[in-house]
Amino acid sequence: MKKFLVMLLFFSMSAMAGKYPVITSITPEFVGMDGFNRYVYDFKITQALVEIGPTSEQLAPSSMGHVFLGTMEGATQMIYSSTVSGPQAGYVTIGDAVRHLYTTWGQRLPNIYHTGNKLTNDDCAGYFYAADYDSVYGMPWSSVIAPAGCVNIPPIEQWCKITTPELQFDHGTITLSDAEGSSVTKNMNVECVDDMAVSFKLMSNDSYIYLDDGKAEIKVNDRALGSKIDLPAGQSVVTVKDMLTGMTSEGAHTGSSVLIMMPY
């Protein structure tokens, strides 16, 4: 059975706000059909705690809600919980509750089982908050909060992976006046089993890595994130560029994020 492996690239530029658990790779496998003619999948996952900025520390709308690791079906726009969930009660922010869930249970989970409709390119997985939690019938995607977004579950019949584990963008010592527009470009190695069209996005679904002062815009192959990029079969190289903007103070400024590669 062929597999598609979603790989993430960690940008080592940072330390800000609270960390949040993210799925760093997904390898989907089709298990079979159940007695109700529903598709059964085994999503093998890896996870990590990653700085995603202040969005992780938003207040929960209700102290009676739940945080959970789950999957969203693109066909129905419904989100379903895996076996890992916990009450929001006792935690002020969503990030606090999710980190507790991750460190006590979630980080030990090697896979997610899902039963439902046939897998589509819109299906995704992640850690979420729901004020009206329903572990049996699921919840509408529009009703949950996803501070780190939702990582797309790739097709089973294909795979690509990033083979460069980390990129560091060091701008060196520059004056404040020269910081605006300062740019660094790095090469990133990727590998595909076949010709594929992919796109890249940051875990935050933004175009920027937010620093403790200012931000860095990220582009791949000089294209905006989310653009179509055609990759050949085998080994290839893409360029990743950052550009500083909005710097207002001198000193060392850092930030980090995770870059996701997915089918276009």
Short mmCIF file of C-alpha atoms in Angstrom, two decimals:
data_model
loop_
_atom_site.label_atom_id
_atom_site.label_comp_id
_atom_site.label_asym_id
_atom_site.label_seq_id
_atom_site.Cartn_x
_atom_site.Cartn_y
_atom_site.Cartn_z
CA MET A 1 0.00 0.00 0.00
CA LYS A 2 1.44 3.35 -1.00
CA LYS A 3 1.45 6.13 1.55
CA PHE A 4 1.56 9.90 1.59
CA LEU A 5 3.59 11.41 4.38
CA VAL A 6 2.93 14.99 5.38
CA MET A 7 6.13 16.45 6.74
CA LEU A 8 6.54 19.68 8.62
CA LEU A 9 9.49 22.04 8.65
CA PHE A 10 10.29 23.72 11.94
CA PHE A 11 11.58 27.27 11.67
CA SER A 12 14.10 27.86 14.42
CA MET A 13 13.63 31.60 14.85
CA SER A 14 11.69 31.71 18.08
CA ALA A 15 10.32 31.61 21.48
CA MET A 16 7.07 33.41 22.10
CA ALA A 17 3.77 32.97 23.93
CA GLY A 18 2.56 29.52 24.89
CA LYS A 19 3.36 26.33 23.07
CA TYR A 20 0.63 24.24 21.48
CA PRO A 21 0.61 20.59 20.37
CA VAL A 22 0.58 20.08 16.61
CA ILE A 23 0.53 17.00 14.42
CA THR A 24 3.88 16.92 12.63
CA SER A 25 3.19 14.02 10.25
CA ILE A 26 0.23 11.91 9.14
CA THR A 27 0.44 8.57 7.35
CA PRO A 28 -3.09 7.39 6.44
CA GLU A 29 -3.94 3.73 5.94
CA PHE A 30 -7.24 2.28 4.74
CA VAL A 31 -8.31 -0.51 7.12
CA GLY A 32 -11.53 -1.64 5.41
CA MET A 33 -15.31 -1.21 5.53
CA ASP A 34 -17.40 -1.71 8.66
CA GLY A 35 -20.80 -3.41 8.93
CA PHE A 36 -22.57 -0.18 7.96
CA ASN A 37 -20.53 0.25 4.76
CA ARG A 38 -18.47 3.05 6.29
CA TYR A 39 -14.77 3.60 5.59
CA VAL A 40 -12.36 2.77 8.41
CA TYR A 41 -8.98 4.53 8.48
CA ASP A 42 -5.90 4.37 10.68
CA PHE A 43 -4.06 7.70 10.71
CA LYS A 44 -0.55 7.16 12.07
CA ILE A 45 0.69 10.43 13.56
CA THR A 46 3.66 12.12 15.17
CA GLN A 47 3.28 15.20 17.36
CA ALA A 48 5.26 18.01 18.98
CA LEU A 49 4.79 21.10 21.13
CA VAL A 50 5.38 24.16 18.95
CA GLU A 51 5.25 27.91 19.52
CA ILE A 52 2.32 29.24 17.48
CA GLY A 53 2.08 32.73 18.97
CA PRO A 54 -0.56 34.38 21.18
CA THR A 55 -3.47 32.62 19.47
CA SER A 56 -2.75 29.61 21.68
CA GLU A 57 -3.56 31.64 24.79
CA GLN A 58 -7.07 32.81 23.88
CA LEU A 59 -9.68 32.54 26.62
CA ALA A 60 -12.18 29.72 26.40
CA PRO A 61 -15.76 30.94 25.73
CA SER A 62 -17.10 28.52 28.35
CA SER A 63 -15.55 26.79 31.34
CA MET A 64 -17.78 23.79 30.59
CA GLY A 65 -16.25 23.04 27.18
CA HIS A 66 -13.86 20.28 26.16
CA VAL A 67 -10.48 20.13 24.43
CA PHE A 68 -9.72 17.12 22.28
CA LEU A 69 -7.67 15.55 19.50
CA GLY A 70 -9.93 14.96 16.54
CA THR A 71 -10.49 14.76 12.80
CA MET A 72 -12.66 16.85 10.47
CA GLU A 73 -14.49 15.24 7.55
CA GLY A 74 -14.37 17.45 4.50
CA ALA A 75 -17.45 15.78 3.00
CA THR A 76 -19.68 16.62 5.97
CA GLN A 77 -17.79 19.51 7.64
CA MET A 78 -18.25 17.59 10.89
CA ILE A 79 -15.48 17.12 13.43
CA TYR A 80 -15.10 13.99 15.51
CA SER A 81 -13.11 13.29 18.65
CA SER A 82 -10.52 10.58 18.97
CA THR A 83 -10.01 8.71 22.22
CA VAL A 84 -8.19 11.69 23.76
CA SER A 85 -10.34 14.45 25.25
CA GLY A 86 -10.68 16.37 28.49
CA PRO A 87 -12.78 19.09 30.16
CA GLN A 88 -11.82 22.75 29.93
CA ALA A 89 -12.80 23.30 33.59
CA GLY A 90 -9.94 24.53 35.75
CA TYR A 91 -7.97 26.14 32.91
CA VAL A 92 -8.21 29.80 31.92
CA THR A 93 -6.95 29.52 28.35
CA ILE A 94 -7.48 26.95 25.64
CA GLY A 95 -3.71 26.54 25.39
CA ASP A 96 -3.42 25.60 29.08
CA ALA A 97 -6.11 22.94 28.76
CA VAL A 98 -4.74 21.49 25.52
CA ARG A 99 -1.17 21.35 26.85
CA HIS A 100 -2.40 19.45 29.90
CA LEU A 101 -4.29 17.01 27.67
CA TYR A 102 -1.23 16.56 25.45
CA THR A 103 1.30 15.99 28.25
CA THR A 104 -0.93 13.57 30.17
CA TRP A 105 -2.38 11.54 27.28
CA GLY A 106 -2.07 12.93 23.78
CA GLN A 107 1.69 12.73 23.30
CA ARG A 108 1.57 8.96 23.81
CA LEU A 109 -1.02 8.44 21.07
CA PRO A 110 0.61 6.94 17.91
CA ASN A 111 -2.49 6.93 15.73
CA ILE A 112 -6.09 8.09 15.25
CA TYR A 113 -8.80 5.72 14.08
CA HIS A 114 -11.63 7.23 12.07
CA THR A 115 -14.81 5.67 10.69
CA GLY A 116 -17.01 7.58 8.26
CA ASN A 117 -17.03 8.85 4.71
CA LYS A 118 -14.32 8.25 2.12
CA LEU A 119 -11.18 10.31 2.68
CA THR A 120 -10.97 13.58 0.72
CA ASN A 121 -8.30 16.27 0.36
CA ASP A 122 -10.31 18.45 2.78
CA ASP A 123 -10.11 16.04 5.73
CA CYS A 124 -7.80 17.21 8.51
CA ALA A 125 -6.77 16.60 12.12
CA GLY A 126 -5.59 18.56 15.15
CA TYR A 127 -6.26 19.67 18.72
CA PHE A 128 -9.49 21.63 19.18
CA TYR A 129 -11.84 23.26 21.68
CA ALA A 130 -15.63 22.79 21.65
CA ALA A 131 -18.08 24.54 23.97
CA ASP A 132 -20.77 21.96 23.10
CA TYR A 133 -18.78 18.75 23.00
CA ASP A 134 -20.38 15.64 21.49
CA SER A 135 -18.23 12.51 21.38
CA VAL A 136 -20.97 10.41 19.73
CA TYR A 137 -22.42 12.43 16.86
CA GLY A 138 -19.60 14.92 16.33
CA MET A 139 -19.70 18.70 16.05
CA PRO A 140 -19.99 21.14 13.13
CA TRP A 141 -16.59 22.47 12.09
CA SER A 142 -17.94 26.01 12.47
CA SER A 143 -18.56 25.42 16.19
CA VAL A 144 -15.02 24.51 17.26
CA ILE A 145 -11.93 26.64 17.90
CA ALA A 146 -8.66 25.50 16.32
CA PRO A 147 -5.78 27.71 17.58
CA ALA A 148 -3.18 25.81 15.51
CA GLY A 149 -5.42 25.17 12.53
CA CYS A 150 -6.15 21.75 11.10
CA VAL A 151 -3.47 19.65 9.36
CA ASN A 152 -4.72 18.14 6.11
CA ILE A 153 -4.77 14.35 5.87
CA PRO A 154 -3.05 13.48 2.58
CA PRO A 155 -4.13 10.96 -0.08
CA ILE A 156 -3.20 7.36 0.59
CA GLU A 157 -1.89 6.63 -2.89
CA GLN A 158 0.88 9.26 -2.96
CA TRP A 159 3.60 10.68 -0.78
CA CYS A 160 6.05 13.55 -0.57
CA LYS A 161 8.24 14.54 2.33
CA ILE A 162 10.51 17.35 3.42
CA THR A 163 13.98 15.94 4.07
CA THR A 164 15.42 19.13 5.59
CA PRO A 165 14.35 18.97 9.25
CA GLU A 166 15.01 22.58 10.24
CA LEU A 167 15.87 25.96 8.75
CA GLN A 168 17.46 28.83 10.66
CA PHE A 169 17.15 32.37 9.35
CA ASP A 170 19.91 34.45 10.90
CA HIS A 171 19.91 38.10 9.82
CA GLY A 172 23.07 38.82 11.76
CA THR A 173 23.70 42.28 13.20
CA ILE A 174 21.84 45.00 11.30
CA THR A 175 20.71 48.52 12.15
CA LEU A 176 17.08 49.21 12.88
CA SER A 177 16.81 51.28 9.71
CA ASP A 178 18.11 48.35 7.65
CA ALA A 179 15.83 45.78 9.30
CA GLU A 180 12.76 46.67 7.22
CA GLY A 181 12.80 44.41 4.17
CA SER A 182 15.88 42.46 5.27
CA SER A 183 15.68 39.00 3.72
CA VAL A 184 17.38 35.61 4.05
CA THR A 185 16.88 32.69 1.64
CA LYS A 186 17.50 29.03 2.45
CA ASN A 187 17.31 25.85 0.39
CA MET A 188 14.92 23.10 1.48
CA ASN A 189 15.15 19.52 0.18
CA VAL A 190 12.01 17.56 -0.67
CA GLU A 191 11.38 14.08 -2.05
CA CYS A 192 8.34 12.76 -3.95
CA VAL A 193 7.55 9.32 -5.35
CA ASP A 194 5.84 10.90 -8.38
CA ASP A 195 5.31 14.28 -10.02
CA MET A 196 3.05 16.21 -7.66
CA ALA A 197 1.45 19.61 -7.18
CA VAL A 198 1.78 20.81 -3.60
CA SER A 199 1.31 23.94 -1.56
CA PHE A 200 2.84 25.19 1.67
CA LYS A 201 1.32 26.95 4.66
CA LEU A 202 2.32 27.93 8.17
CA MET A 203 0.61 26.16 11.04
CA SER A 204 -1.00 29.48 11.99
CA ASN A 205 -2.58 29.81 8.50
CA ASP A 206 -0.89 33.21 8.29
CA SER A 207 1.78 34.45 5.91
CA TYR A 208 4.03 35.66 8.72
CA ILE A 209 6.10 34.34 11.58
CA TYR A 210 5.42 36.77 14.41
CA LEU A 211 8.49 37.86 16.35
CA ASP A 212 8.56 39.49 19.78
CA ASP A 213 8.87 42.71 17.76
CA GLY A 214 7.76 42.81 14.15
CA LYS A 215 7.23 39.83 11.89
CA ALA A 216 8.82 37.87 9.04
CA GLU A 217 6.92 37.15 5.84
CA ILE A 218 7.56 33.66 4.45
CA LYS A 219 7.60 32.70 0.76
CA VAL A 220 8.44 29.42 -0.99
CA ASN A 221 10.07 29.63 -4.42
CA ASP A 222 9.33 33.38 -4.26
CA ARG A 223 5.60 32.63 -4.20
CA ALA A 224 3.06 33.45 -1.53
CA LEU A 225 2.14 30.63 0.83
CA GLY A 226 -0.76 28.60 -0.51
CA SER A 227 0.41 28.91 -4.13
CA LYS A 228 0.67 25.86 -6.36
CA ILE A 229 4.20 24.46 -6.64
CA ASP A 230 4.93 21.57 -9.00
CA LEU A 231 7.50 19.08 -7.71
CA PRO A 232 9.16 16.38 -9.83
CA ALA A 233 9.52 12.76 -8.84
CA GLY A 234 12.64 12.11 -6.77
CA GLN A 235 14.81 14.63 -4.95
CA SER A 236 14.37 18.35 -5.57
CA VAL A 237 15.06 21.69 -3.90
CA VAL A 238 12.77 24.61 -3.14
CA THR A 239 13.78 27.96 -1.69
CA VAL A 240 12.29 29.38 1.49
CA LYS A 241 12.67 33.12 2.05
CA ASP A 242 11.83 35.34 4.97
CA MET A 243 11.51 39.14 4.92
CA LEU A 244 11.43 41.28 8.04
CA THR A 245 8.84 44.00 8.51
CA GLY A 246 7.43 46.12 11.32
CA MET A 247 10.55 46.20 13.51
CA THR A 248 10.36 49.09 16.00
CA SER A 249 13.11 48.41 18.52
CA GLU A 250 16.74 47.32 18.66
CA GLY A 251 17.86 44.05 20.19
CA ALA A 252 17.57 40.33 19.49
CA HIS A 253 14.16 39.41 18.09
CA THR A 254 13.09 35.81 17.56
CA GLY A 255 10.12 33.77 16.42
CA SER A 256 9.25 30.31 15.12
CA SER A 257 6.60 28.36 13.28
CA VAL A 258 5.98 25.12 11.41
CA LEU A 259 5.73 24.92 7.63
CA ILE A 260 3.30 22.32 6.29
CA MET A 261 3.50 20.74 2.83
CA MET A 262 0.24 19.33 1.49
CA PRO A 263 -1.36 18.28 -1.81
CA TYR A 264 -2.54 21.27 -3.84
#
